[in-house]
Amino acid sequence: MAQYRIQPLTLTLGHLYPDQLNLYGDRGNILTLRRRCQLRGIELRVVGLGVGDALAPDEYDMLFIGGGQDKEQAPVAQDLYEMKGIGLWAAIEDDMPVLAVCGGFQLLAHYYRPAEGPDMRGLGVFDAWTEHKGAQVARCIGDIALRWNEQTLVGFENHGGRTYLGTARPLGKVLKGYGNNAEDQTEGAIYRNAYGTYLHGSLLPKNPHFADHLIELALQRKYGLQADEEPQVFNGDHASVASENGSTVLELQKTNVLPLLTPLEDSLEWEAHASILERLGLYSEAAAVLRTHKR
């Protein structure tokens, strides 16, 4: 019988501006990624990148940037453009998965025009721009659900800015809620493996499929792994494993002998997901979620 030596897979996540852009509890996204990796024997290292820190793309496998108030975004916008722009662009063009929420989403577009003060220049990763129409216009606040890859994403949005897409592809179509601008049913934006969105909640605890999507992208990029369409049973954590005949888990996964990510017990996560759909009156979508994931 083959003997295995376990060497855990490792991923490194760069958390941009953890002290400045931390308004809505979106650290929960990082906690979710770390936990879902841990349960599969994958080590997720998290490194904070603040104002003044350079971004060396070769040192990271994933990136996350959250949201904050306008007064906090101004110095961040300057630092992002002057200190981290080149490294972030290189990472995105090399297909590194990036999750940018709310203010982070706005700063990865062309510009953010606040209700008062000068425009904040963005990186232009997403062909989009954001304008705050002033205090006389109601904020976009409340639960939101959207269609993404034939599935649903749910969360909570709270933003005064209205984002408009040029050629950028939206993350999803709004089923209930406001989305980018409360006008065209678009939500978020996608460029390569970079995802911008207004969904708080935090987003990933209530959307385990999207969390796993980001982890899979990172593993595929770093190790060349591919997702198995029909996952098979593997009694052990995901890892780089050497066997007697020289085959490694990385090699076996590349040939679809093993799944990329083992399924987890996500009953509570999907019940929370379905409860938001029900709250929004999307009863058939909620029932479909529970049928699919309880099975």
PDB file of C-alpha atoms in Angstrom:
ATOM      1  CA  MET A   1       0.000   0.000   0.000  1.00  0.00           C
ATOM      2  CA  ALA A   2       1.332   3.430  -0.898  1.00  0.00           C
ATOM      3  CA  GLN A   3       2.747   5.532   1.927  1.00  0.00           C
ATOM      4  CA  TYR A   4       2.164   9.264   1.834  1.00  0.00           C
ATOM      5  CA  ARG A   5       4.168  12.202   3.149  1.00  0.00           C
ATOM      6  CA  ILE A   6       1.955  15.216   3.801  1.00  0.00           C
ATOM      7  CA  GLN A   7       3.276  18.644   2.834  1.00  0.00           C
ATOM      8  CA  PRO A   8       0.460  21.204   3.119  1.00  0.00           C
ATOM      9  CA  LEU A   9      -0.309  23.511   0.250  1.00  0.00           C
ATOM     10  CA  THR A  10       0.222  27.165   1.137  1.00  0.00           C
ATOM     11  CA  LEU A  11      -1.330  30.390  -0.132  1.00  0.00           C
ATOM     12  CA  THR A  12      -0.422  33.968   0.783  1.00  0.00           C
ATOM     13  CA  LEU A  13      -3.093  36.672   0.831  1.00  0.00           C
ATOM     14  CA  GLY A  14      -2.204  40.355   0.750  1.00  0.00           C
ATOM     15  CA  HIS A  15      -4.707  42.455   2.732  1.00  0.00           C
ATOM     16  CA  LEU A  16      -4.519  46.021   1.400  1.00  0.00           C
ATOM     17  CA  TYR A  17      -5.085  48.839   3.907  1.00  0.00           C
ATOM     18  CA  PRO A  18      -6.414  46.733   6.812  1.00  0.00           C
ATOM     19  CA  ASP A  19      -6.385  49.744   9.161  1.00  0.00           C
ATOM     20  CA  GLN A  20      -7.875  52.342   6.813  1.00  0.00           C
ATOM     21  CA  LEU A  21     -10.485  50.310   4.882  1.00  0.00           C
ATOM     22  CA  ASN A  22     -12.151  48.288   7.616  1.00  0.00           C
ATOM     23  CA  LEU A  23     -15.482  50.047   8.102  1.00  0.00           C
ATOM     24  CA  TYR A  24     -18.013  47.310   7.399  1.00  0.00           C
ATOM     25  CA  GLY A  25     -16.523  44.233   9.050  1.00  0.00           C
ATOM     26  CA  ASP A  26     -15.235  42.838   5.783  1.00  0.00           C
ATOM     27  CA  ARG A  27     -12.392  41.149   7.663  1.00  0.00           C
ATOM     28  CA  GLY A  28     -14.954  38.361   7.845  1.00  0.00           C
ATOM     29  CA  ASN A  29     -14.071  37.619   4.237  1.00  0.00           C
ATOM     30  CA  ILE A  30     -10.481  36.882   5.230  1.00  0.00           C
ATOM     31  CA  LEU A  31     -11.567  34.809   8.234  1.00  0.00           C
ATOM     32  CA  THR A  32     -13.761  32.752   5.918  1.00  0.00           C
ATOM     33  CA  LEU A  33     -10.986  32.164   3.402  1.00  0.00           C
ATOM     34  CA  ARG A  34      -8.585  31.169   6.168  1.00  0.00           C
ATOM     35  CA  ARG A  35     -11.062  28.757   7.761  1.00  0.00           C
ATOM     36  CA  ARG A  36     -12.091  27.113   4.496  1.00  0.00           C
ATOM     37  CA  CYS A  37      -8.440  26.608   3.630  1.00  0.00           C
ATOM     38  CA  GLN A  38      -7.629  25.297   7.101  1.00  0.00           C
ATOM     39  CA  LEU A  39     -10.386  22.678   6.959  1.00  0.00           C
ATOM     40  CA  ARG A  40      -8.754  21.310   3.801  1.00  0.00           C
ATOM     41  CA  GLY A  41      -5.214  21.297   5.117  1.00  0.00           C
ATOM     42  CA  ILE A  42      -4.243  24.413   3.166  1.00  0.00           C
ATOM     43  CA  GLU A  43      -2.243  27.063   5.006  1.00  0.00           C
ATOM     44  CA  LEU A  44      -3.392  30.619   4.274  1.00  0.00           C
ATOM     45  CA  ARG A  45      -0.923  33.296   5.328  1.00  0.00           C
ATOM     46  CA  VAL A  46      -2.284  36.844   5.580  1.00  0.00           C
ATOM     47  CA  VAL A  47       0.024  39.847   5.171  1.00  0.00           C
ATOM     48  CA  GLY A  48      -1.174  43.410   5.760  1.00  0.00           C
ATOM     49  CA  LEU A  49      -0.152  46.116   3.282  1.00  0.00           C
ATOM     50  CA  GLY A  50      -0.654  49.642   4.602  1.00  0.00           C
ATOM     51  CA  VAL A  51       0.053  53.135   3.315  1.00  0.00           C
ATOM     52  CA  GLY A  52       3.679  53.350   2.221  1.00  0.00           C
ATOM     53  CA  ASP A  53       4.140  49.612   1.683  1.00  0.00           C
ATOM     54  CA  ALA A  54       5.115  48.434  -1.772  1.00  0.00           C
ATOM     55  CA  LEU A  55       3.251  45.534  -3.377  1.00  0.00           C
ATOM     56  CA  ALA A  56       5.585  42.864  -4.789  1.00  0.00           C
ATOM     57  CA  PRO A  57       3.240  40.636  -6.839  1.00  0.00           C
ATOM     58  CA  ASP A  58       5.501  37.577  -6.651  1.00  0.00           C
ATOM     59  CA  GLU A  59       4.990  37.426  -2.877  1.00  0.00           C
ATOM     60  CA  TYR A  60       1.211  36.880  -2.970  1.00  0.00           C
ATOM     61  CA  ASP A  61      -1.359  34.455  -4.342  1.00  0.00           C
ATOM     62  CA  MET A  62      -4.527  36.456  -3.537  1.00  0.00           C
ATOM     63  CA  LEU A  63      -5.339  40.076  -2.725  1.00  0.00           C
ATOM     64  CA  PHE A  64      -8.181  41.707  -0.784  1.00  0.00           C
ATOM     65  CA  ILE A  65      -9.136  45.366  -0.396  1.00  0.00           C
ATOM     66  CA  GLY A  66     -12.161  46.528   1.605  1.00  0.00           C
ATOM     67  CA  GLY A  67     -14.122  49.740   1.975  1.00  0.00           C
ATOM     68  CA  GLY A  68     -14.116  52.865   4.124  1.00  0.00           C
ATOM     69  CA  GLN A  69     -15.486  56.375   4.385  1.00  0.00           C
ATOM     70  CA  ASP A  70     -14.596  59.043   1.818  1.00  0.00           C
ATOM     71  CA  LYS A  71     -12.153  60.816   4.152  1.00  0.00           C
ATOM     72  CA  GLU A  72     -10.211  57.558   4.593  1.00  0.00           C
ATOM     73  CA  GLN A  73     -10.244  56.736   0.892  1.00  0.00           C
ATOM     74  CA  ALA A  74      -8.421  59.903  -0.197  1.00  0.00           C
ATOM     75  CA  PRO A  75      -4.942  59.013   1.183  1.00  0.00           C
ATOM     76  CA  VAL A  76      -5.505  55.396   0.199  1.00  0.00           C
ATOM     77  CA  ALA A  77      -6.311  56.418  -3.386  1.00  0.00           C
ATOM     78  CA  GLN A  78      -3.042  58.325  -3.654  1.00  0.00           C
ATOM     79  CA  ASP A  79      -0.992  55.503  -2.154  1.00  0.00           C
ATOM     80  CA  LEU A  80      -2.714  52.900  -4.310  1.00  0.00           C
ATOM     81  CA  TYR A  81      -1.880  54.837  -7.448  1.00  0.00           C
ATOM     82  CA  GLU A  82       1.667  55.873  -6.537  1.00  0.00           C
ATOM     83  CA  MET A  83       2.967  52.980  -4.419  1.00  0.00           C
ATOM     84  CA  LYS A  84       1.033  49.869  -5.310  1.00  0.00           C
ATOM     85  CA  GLY A  85      -0.354  50.517  -8.772  1.00  0.00           C
ATOM     86  CA  ILE A  86       2.372  48.865 -10.838  1.00  0.00           C
ATOM     87  CA  GLY A  87       2.545  45.791  -8.607  1.00  0.00           C
ATOM     88  CA  LEU A  88      -1.237  45.439  -8.456  1.00  0.00           C
ATOM     89  CA  TRP A  89      -1.589  45.760 -12.219  1.00  0.00           C
ATOM     90  CA  ALA A  90       1.128  43.119 -12.727  1.00  0.00           C
ATOM     91  CA  ALA A  91      -0.637  40.754 -10.323  1.00  0.00           C
ATOM     92  CA  ILE A  92      -4.011  41.191 -12.011  1.00  0.00           C
ATOM     93  CA  GLU A  93      -2.599  40.751 -15.520  1.00  0.00           C
ATOM     94  CA  ASP A  94      -1.000  37.529 -14.248  1.00  0.00           C
ATOM     95  CA  ASP A  95      -4.476  36.307 -13.224  1.00  0.00           C
ATOM     96  CA  MET A  96      -4.058  36.629  -9.469  1.00  0.00           C
ATOM     97  CA  PRO A  97      -7.504  36.511  -7.800  1.00  0.00           C
ATOM     98  CA  VAL A  98      -8.438  39.867  -6.267  1.00  0.00           C
ATOM     99  CA  LEU A  99     -11.546  40.732  -4.239  1.00  0.00           C
ATOM    100  CA  ALA A 100     -12.308  44.455  -3.952  1.00  0.00           C
ATOM    101  CA  VAL A 101     -15.335  45.463  -1.862  1.00  0.00           C
ATOM    102  CA  CYS A 102     -17.150  48.820  -1.896  1.00  0.00           C
ATOM    103  CA  GLY A 103     -14.467  51.542  -1.602  1.00  0.00           C
ATOM    104  CA  GLY A 104     -11.851  49.104  -2.867  1.00  0.00           C
ATOM    105  CA  PHE A 105     -14.063  48.424  -5.885  1.00  0.00           C
ATOM    106  CA  GLN A 106     -14.394  52.153  -6.561  1.00  0.00           C
ATOM    107  CA  LEU A 107     -10.618  52.710  -6.367  1.00  0.00           C
ATOM    108  CA  LEU A 108      -9.944  49.966  -8.907  1.00  0.00           C
ATOM    109  CA  ALA A 109     -12.143  51.793 -11.437  1.00  0.00           C
ATOM    110  CA  HIS A 110     -11.179  55.019 -13.255  1.00  0.00           C
ATOM    111  CA  TYR A 111     -12.215  57.536 -10.591  1.00  0.00           C
ATOM    112  CA  TYR A 112     -14.506  58.248  -7.649  1.00  0.00           C
ATOM    113  CA  ARG A 113     -16.226  61.629  -7.573  1.00  0.00           C
ATOM    114  CA  PRO A 114     -17.300  62.334  -3.962  1.00  0.00           C
ATOM    115  CA  ALA A 115     -20.171  64.586  -2.963  1.00  0.00           C
ATOM    116  CA  GLU A 116     -17.592  67.183  -1.892  1.00  0.00           C
ATOM    117  CA  GLY A 117     -13.973  67.648  -2.823  1.00  0.00           C
ATOM    118  CA  PRO A 118     -11.843  66.636  -5.794  1.00  0.00           C
ATOM    119  CA  ASP A 119     -12.065  63.394  -7.722  1.00  0.00           C
ATOM    120  CA  MET A 120     -10.067  60.450  -6.432  1.00  0.00           C
ATOM    121  CA  ARG A 121      -8.083  58.867  -9.225  1.00  0.00           C
ATOM    122  CA  GLY A 122      -8.371  55.088  -9.478  1.00  0.00           C
ATOM    123  CA  LEU A 123      -6.237  52.486 -11.190  1.00  0.00           C
ATOM    124  CA  GLY A 124      -8.624  51.859 -14.087  1.00  0.00           C
ATOM    125  CA  VAL A 125      -8.551  48.090 -13.688  1.00  0.00           C
ATOM    126  CA  PHE A 126     -12.299  48.100 -14.251  1.00  0.00           C
ATOM    127  CA  ASP A 127     -13.632  50.215 -17.096  1.00  0.00           C
ATOM    128  CA  ALA A 128     -16.048  51.981 -14.742  1.00  0.00           C
ATOM    129  CA  TRP A 129     -16.411  55.167 -12.704  1.00  0.00           C
ATOM    130  CA  THR A 130     -18.314  56.250  -9.588  1.00  0.00           C
ATOM    131  CA  GLU A 131     -20.147  59.470  -8.763  1.00  0.00           C
ATOM    132  CA  HIS A 132     -21.731  60.468  -5.453  1.00  0.00           C
ATOM    133  CA  LYS A 133     -24.815  62.547  -6.264  1.00  0.00           C
ATOM    134  CA  GLY A 134     -24.929  64.314  -2.884  1.00  0.00           C
ATOM    135  CA  ALA A 135     -26.766  64.055   0.409  1.00  0.00           C
ATOM    136  CA  GLN A 136     -30.096  64.880  -1.242  1.00  0.00           C
ATOM    137  CA  VAL A 137     -30.034  61.495  -3.007  1.00  0.00           C
ATOM    138  CA  ALA A 138     -30.780  58.475  -0.819  1.00  0.00           C
ATOM    139  CA  ARG A 139     -28.013  55.950  -0.224  1.00  0.00           C
ATOM    140  CA  CYS A 140     -28.272  52.434  -1.599  1.00  0.00           C
ATOM    141  CA  ILE A 141     -28.861  50.468   1.608  1.00  0.00           C
ATOM    142  CA  GLY A 142     -30.323  47.037   2.237  1.00  0.00           C
ATOM    143  CA  ASP A 143     -30.130  43.341   1.493  1.00  0.00           C
ATOM    144  CA  ILE A 144     -29.237  42.419  -2.066  1.00  0.00           C
ATOM    145  CA  ALA A 145     -29.308  39.293  -4.213  1.00  0.00           C
ATOM    146  CA  LEU A 146     -27.882  38.781  -7.669  1.00  0.00           C
ATOM    147  CA  ARG A 147     -27.462  36.101 -10.277  1.00  0.00           C
ATOM    148  CA  TRP A 148     -23.866  34.937 -10.702  1.00  0.00           C
ATOM    149  CA  ASN A 149     -22.792  31.969 -12.866  1.00  0.00           C
ATOM    150  CA  GLU A 150     -26.279  30.420 -12.752  1.00  0.00           C
ATOM    151  CA  GLN A 151     -26.223  30.710  -8.948  1.00  0.00           C
ATOM    152  CA  THR A 152     -27.114  33.424  -6.469  1.00  0.00           C
ATOM    153  CA  LEU A 153     -24.958  35.725  -4.375  1.00  0.00           C
ATOM    154  CA  VAL A 154     -26.403  37.549  -1.371  1.00  0.00           C
ATOM    155  CA  GLY A 155     -25.168  40.316   0.868  1.00  0.00           C
ATOM    156  CA  PHE A 156     -25.807  43.778   2.280  1.00  0.00           C
ATOM    157  CA  GLU A 157     -25.047  47.006   0.437  1.00  0.00           C
ATOM    158  CA  ASN A 158     -24.515  50.502   1.836  1.00  0.00           C
ATOM    159  CA  HIS A 159     -23.080  53.044  -0.579  1.00  0.00           C
ATOM    160  CA  GLY A 160     -23.769  56.598  -1.649  1.00  0.00           C
ATOM    161  CA  GLY A 161     -21.763  56.438  -4.857  1.00  0.00           C
ATOM    162  CA  ARG A 162     -23.286  55.248  -8.126  1.00  0.00           C
ATOM    163  CA  THR A 163     -20.975  53.160 -10.290  1.00  0.00           C
ATOM    164  CA  TYR A 164     -21.406  53.008 -14.058  1.00  0.00           C
ATOM    165  CA  LEU A 165     -19.756  50.417 -16.265  1.00  0.00           C
ATOM    166  CA  GLY A 166     -18.119  51.106 -19.604  1.00  0.00           C
ATOM    167  CA  THR A 167     -16.936  47.909 -21.244  1.00  0.00           C
ATOM    168  CA  ALA A 168     -16.458  46.143 -17.896  1.00  0.00           C
ATOM    169  CA  ARG A 169     -18.381  42.929 -17.394  1.00  0.00           C
ATOM    170  CA  PRO A 170     -20.638  43.013 -14.304  1.00  0.00           C
ATOM    171  CA  LEU A 171     -20.211  40.481 -11.538  1.00  0.00           C
ATOM    172  CA  GLY A 172     -23.905  39.686 -11.737  1.00  0.00           C
ATOM    173  CA  LYS A 173     -27.455  40.807 -12.464  1.00  0.00           C
ATOM    174  CA  VAL A 174     -29.425  42.254  -9.555  1.00  0.00           C
ATOM    175  CA  LEU A 175     -32.477  40.220  -8.585  1.00  0.00           C
ATOM    176  CA  LYS A 176     -33.421  42.435  -5.629  1.00  0.00           C
ATOM    177  CA  GLY A 177     -31.597  45.489  -4.316  1.00  0.00           C
ATOM    178  CA  TYR A 178     -29.787  48.441  -5.859  1.00  0.00           C
ATOM    179  CA  GLY A 179     -26.495  47.179  -7.248  1.00  0.00           C
ATOM    180  CA  ASN A 180     -24.016  49.506  -8.891  1.00  0.00           C
ATOM    181  CA  ASN A 181     -26.345  52.428  -9.464  1.00  0.00           C
ATOM    182  CA  ALA A 182     -30.020  51.464  -8.847  1.00  0.00           C
ATOM    183  CA  GLU A 183     -30.660  51.950 -12.559  1.00  0.00           C
ATOM    184  CA  ASP A 184     -29.375  49.161 -14.801  1.00  0.00           C
ATOM    185  CA  GLN A 185     -29.494  46.002 -12.603  1.00  0.00           C
ATOM    186  CA  THR A 186     -25.729  45.527 -12.785  1.00  0.00           C
ATOM    187  CA  GLU A 187     -23.679  44.708  -9.701  1.00  0.00           C
ATOM    188  CA  GLY A 188     -19.919  44.776  -9.414  1.00  0.00           C
ATOM    189  CA  ALA A 189     -17.371  44.317 -12.163  1.00  0.00           C
ATOM    190  CA  ILE A 190     -14.928  41.663 -13.372  1.00  0.00           C
ATOM    191  CA  TYR A 191     -11.573  41.941 -15.086  1.00  0.00           C
ATOM    192  CA  ARG A 192      -9.627  38.698 -15.514  1.00  0.00           C
ATOM    193  CA  ASN A 193      -9.638  37.220 -11.968  1.00  0.00           C
ATOM    194  CA  ALA A 194     -10.292  40.566 -10.243  1.00  0.00           C
ATOM    195  CA  TYR A 195     -13.774  41.007  -8.756  1.00  0.00           C
ATOM    196  CA  GLY A 196     -15.257  44.302  -7.612  1.00  0.00           C
ATOM    197  CA  THR A 197     -18.520  44.366  -5.654  1.00  0.00           C
ATOM    198  CA  TYR A 198     -20.636  46.368  -3.215  1.00  0.00           C
ATOM    199  CA  LEU A 199     -21.682  43.251  -1.300  1.00  0.00           C
ATOM    200  CA  HIS A 200     -20.888  43.361   2.393  1.00  0.00           C
ATOM    201  CA  GLY A 201     -22.366  40.971   4.890  1.00  0.00           C
ATOM    202  CA  SER A 202     -19.543  39.926   4.988  1.00  0.00           C
ATOM    203  CA  LEU A 203     -19.831  38.531   1.483  1.00  0.00           C
ATOM    204  CA  LEU A 204     -17.969  35.219   1.753  1.00  0.00           C
ATOM    205  CA  PRO A 205     -19.507  33.707   4.933  1.00  0.00           C
ATOM    206  CA  LYS A 206     -22.937  33.680   3.271  1.00  0.00           C
ATOM    207  CA  ASN A 207     -21.590  32.665  -0.149  1.00  0.00           C
ATOM    208  CA  PRO A 208     -19.308  29.646   0.360  1.00  0.00           C
ATOM    209  CA  HIS A 209     -19.343  28.858  -3.350  1.00  0.00           C
ATOM    210  CA  PHE A 210     -17.800  32.242  -4.143  1.00  0.00           C
ATOM    211  CA  ALA A 211     -15.193  31.824  -1.400  1.00  0.00           C
ATOM    212  CA  ASP A 212     -14.217  28.456  -2.845  1.00  0.00           C
ATOM    213  CA  HIS A 213     -14.107  29.971  -6.324  1.00  0.00           C
ATOM    214  CA  LEU A 214     -11.437  32.426  -5.188  1.00  0.00           C
ATOM    215  CA  ILE A 215      -9.448  29.688  -3.432  1.00  0.00           C
ATOM    216  CA  GLU A 216      -9.629  27.476  -6.516  1.00  0.00           C
ATOM    217  CA  LEU A 217      -8.371  30.304  -8.721  1.00  0.00           C
ATOM    218  CA  ALA A 218      -5.415  30.815  -6.399  1.00  0.00           C
ATOM    219  CA  LEU A 219      -4.562  27.095  -6.330  1.00  0.00           C
ATOM    220  CA  GLN A 220      -4.905  26.772 -10.087  1.00  0.00           C
ATOM    221  CA  ARG A 221      -2.617  29.735 -10.634  1.00  0.00           C
ATOM    222  CA  LYS A 222       0.062  28.703  -8.120  1.00  0.00           C
ATOM    223  CA  TYR A 223       0.096  24.928  -8.535  1.00  0.00           C
ATOM    224  CA  GLY A 224      -1.516  24.361 -11.917  1.00  0.00           C
ATOM    225  CA  LEU A 225      -4.415  22.441 -10.344  1.00  0.00           C
ATOM    226  CA  GLN A 226      -7.769  22.037 -12.024  1.00  0.00           C
ATOM    227  CA  ALA A 227     -11.211  21.547 -10.507  1.00  0.00           C
ATOM    228  CA  ASP A 228     -12.607  18.025 -10.790  1.00  0.00           C
ATOM    229  CA  GLU A 229     -16.040  17.935 -12.365  1.00  0.00           C
ATOM    230  CA  GLU A 230     -16.970  14.821 -10.377  1.00  0.00           C
ATOM    231  CA  PRO A 231     -15.051  14.925  -7.090  1.00  0.00           C
ATOM    232  CA  GLN A 232     -13.938  11.551  -5.774  1.00  0.00           C
ATOM    233  CA  VAL A 233     -13.305  10.543  -2.180  1.00  0.00           C
ATOM    234  CA  PHE A 234      -9.880  11.332  -0.749  1.00  0.00           C
ATOM    235  CA  ASN A 235      -9.326  10.370   2.875  1.00  0.00           C
ATOM    236  CA  GLY A 236      -7.078  13.189   3.980  1.00  0.00           C
ATOM    237  CA  ASP A 237      -6.381  16.862   3.664  1.00  0.00           C
ATOM    238  CA  HIS A 238      -5.473  18.469   0.376  1.00  0.00           C
ATOM    239  CA  ALA A 239      -1.710  18.582   0.259  1.00  0.00           C
ATOM    240  CA  SER A 240       1.337  17.995  -1.804  1.00  0.00           C
ATOM    241  CA  VAL A 241       1.798  14.274  -1.212  1.00  0.00           C
ATOM    242  CA  ALA A 242       4.581  11.956  -2.363  1.00  0.00           C
ATOM    243  CA  SER A 243       3.724   8.257  -2.772  1.00  0.00           C
ATOM    244  CA  GLU A 244       5.821   5.143  -3.260  1.00  0.00           C
ATOM    245  CA  ASN A 245       5.377   5.207  -7.032  1.00  0.00           C
ATOM    246  CA  GLY A 246       6.393   8.853  -7.265  1.00  0.00           C
ATOM    247  CA  SER A 247       2.927  10.281  -7.975  1.00  0.00           C
ATOM    248  CA  THR A 248       2.047  13.448  -6.065  1.00  0.00           C
ATOM    249  CA  VAL A 249      -1.363  14.777  -5.153  1.00  0.00           C
ATOM    250  CA  LEU A 250      -0.607  17.724  -7.431  1.00  0.00           C
ATOM    251  CA  GLU A 251      -0.086  15.310 -10.333  1.00  0.00           C
ATOM    252  CA  LEU A 252      -3.146  13.253  -9.425  1.00  0.00           C
ATOM    253  CA  GLN A 253      -5.280  16.395  -9.249  1.00  0.00           C
ATOM    254  CA  LYS A 254      -4.013  17.515 -12.646  1.00  0.00           C
ATOM    255  CA  THR A 255      -5.302  14.217 -14.061  1.00  0.00           C
ATOM    256  CA  ASN A 256      -8.644  14.597 -12.208  1.00  0.00           C
ATOM    257  CA  VAL A 257      -8.033  11.619  -9.925  1.00  0.00           C
ATOM    258  CA  LEU A 258      -8.575  13.859  -6.900  1.00  0.00           C
ATOM    259  CA  PRO A 259     -10.847  16.897  -6.428  1.00  0.00           C
ATOM    260  CA  LEU A 260      -9.314  20.349  -6.156  1.00  0.00           C
ATOM    261  CA  LEU A 261     -11.288  21.255  -3.026  1.00  0.00           C
ATOM    262  CA  THR A 262     -12.999  18.699  -0.815  1.00  0.00           C
ATOM    263  CA  PRO A 263     -16.632  19.588   0.005  1.00  0.00           C
ATOM    264  CA  LEU A 264     -17.308  21.068   3.436  1.00  0.00           C
ATOM    265  CA  GLU A 265     -20.306  20.923   5.771  1.00  0.00           C
ATOM    266  CA  ASP A 266     -21.946  24.232   4.837  1.00  0.00           C
ATOM    267  CA  SER A 267     -25.520  23.767   6.080  1.00  0.00           C
ATOM    268  CA  LEU A 268     -25.475  26.891   8.248  1.00  0.00           C
ATOM    269  CA  GLU A 269     -23.932  28.992   5.490  1.00  0.00           C
ATOM    270  CA  TRP A 270     -26.571  27.948   2.986  1.00  0.00           C
ATOM    271  CA  GLU A 271     -29.383  28.466   5.484  1.00  0.00           C
ATOM    272  CA  ALA A 272     -28.123  32.027   6.032  1.00  0.00           C
ATOM    273  CA  HIS A 273     -27.924  32.467   2.255  1.00  0.00           C
ATOM    274  CA  ALA A 274     -31.470  31.179   1.782  1.00  0.00           C
ATOM    275  CA  SER A 275     -32.830  33.342   4.612  1.00  0.00           C
ATOM    276  CA  ILE A 276     -31.751  36.503   2.795  1.00  0.00           C
ATOM    277  CA  LEU A 277     -33.367  35.269  -0.424  1.00  0.00           C
ATOM    278  CA  GLU A 278     -36.589  34.618   1.497  1.00  0.00           C
ATOM    279  CA  ARG A 279     -36.398  38.044   3.153  1.00  0.00           C
ATOM    280  CA  LEU A 280     -36.232  39.572  -0.320  1.00  0.00           C
ATOM    281  CA  GLY A 281     -39.213  37.543  -1.534  1.00  0.00           C
ATOM    282  CA  LEU A 282     -37.128  35.276  -3.754  1.00  0.00           C
ATOM    283  CA  TYR A 283     -38.809  32.106  -2.500  1.00  0.00           C
ATOM    284  CA  SER A 284     -38.159  29.853  -5.483  1.00  0.00           C
ATOM    285  CA  GLU A 285     -34.442  30.758  -5.442  1.00  0.00           C
ATOM    286  CA  ALA A 286     -34.287  30.051  -1.696  1.00  0.00           C
ATOM    287  CA  ALA A 287     -35.970  26.684  -2.125  1.00  0.00           C
ATOM    288  CA  ALA A 288     -33.609  25.764  -4.958  1.00  0.00           C
ATOM    289  CA  VAL A 289     -30.572  26.640  -2.826  1.00  0.00           C
ATOM    290  CA  LEU A 290     -31.747  24.466   0.062  1.00  0.00           C
ATOM    291  CA  ARG A 291     -32.647  21.565  -2.217  1.00  0.00           C
ATOM    292  CA  THR A 292     -29.310  21.649  -3.959  1.00  0.00           C
ATOM    293  CA  HIS A 293     -27.030  22.070  -0.979  1.00  0.00           C
ATOM    294  CA  LYS A 294     -28.871  19.903   1.520  1.00  0.00           C
ATOM    295  CA  ARG A 295     -28.600  17.109  -1.019  1.00  0.00           C
TER     296      ARG A 295
END
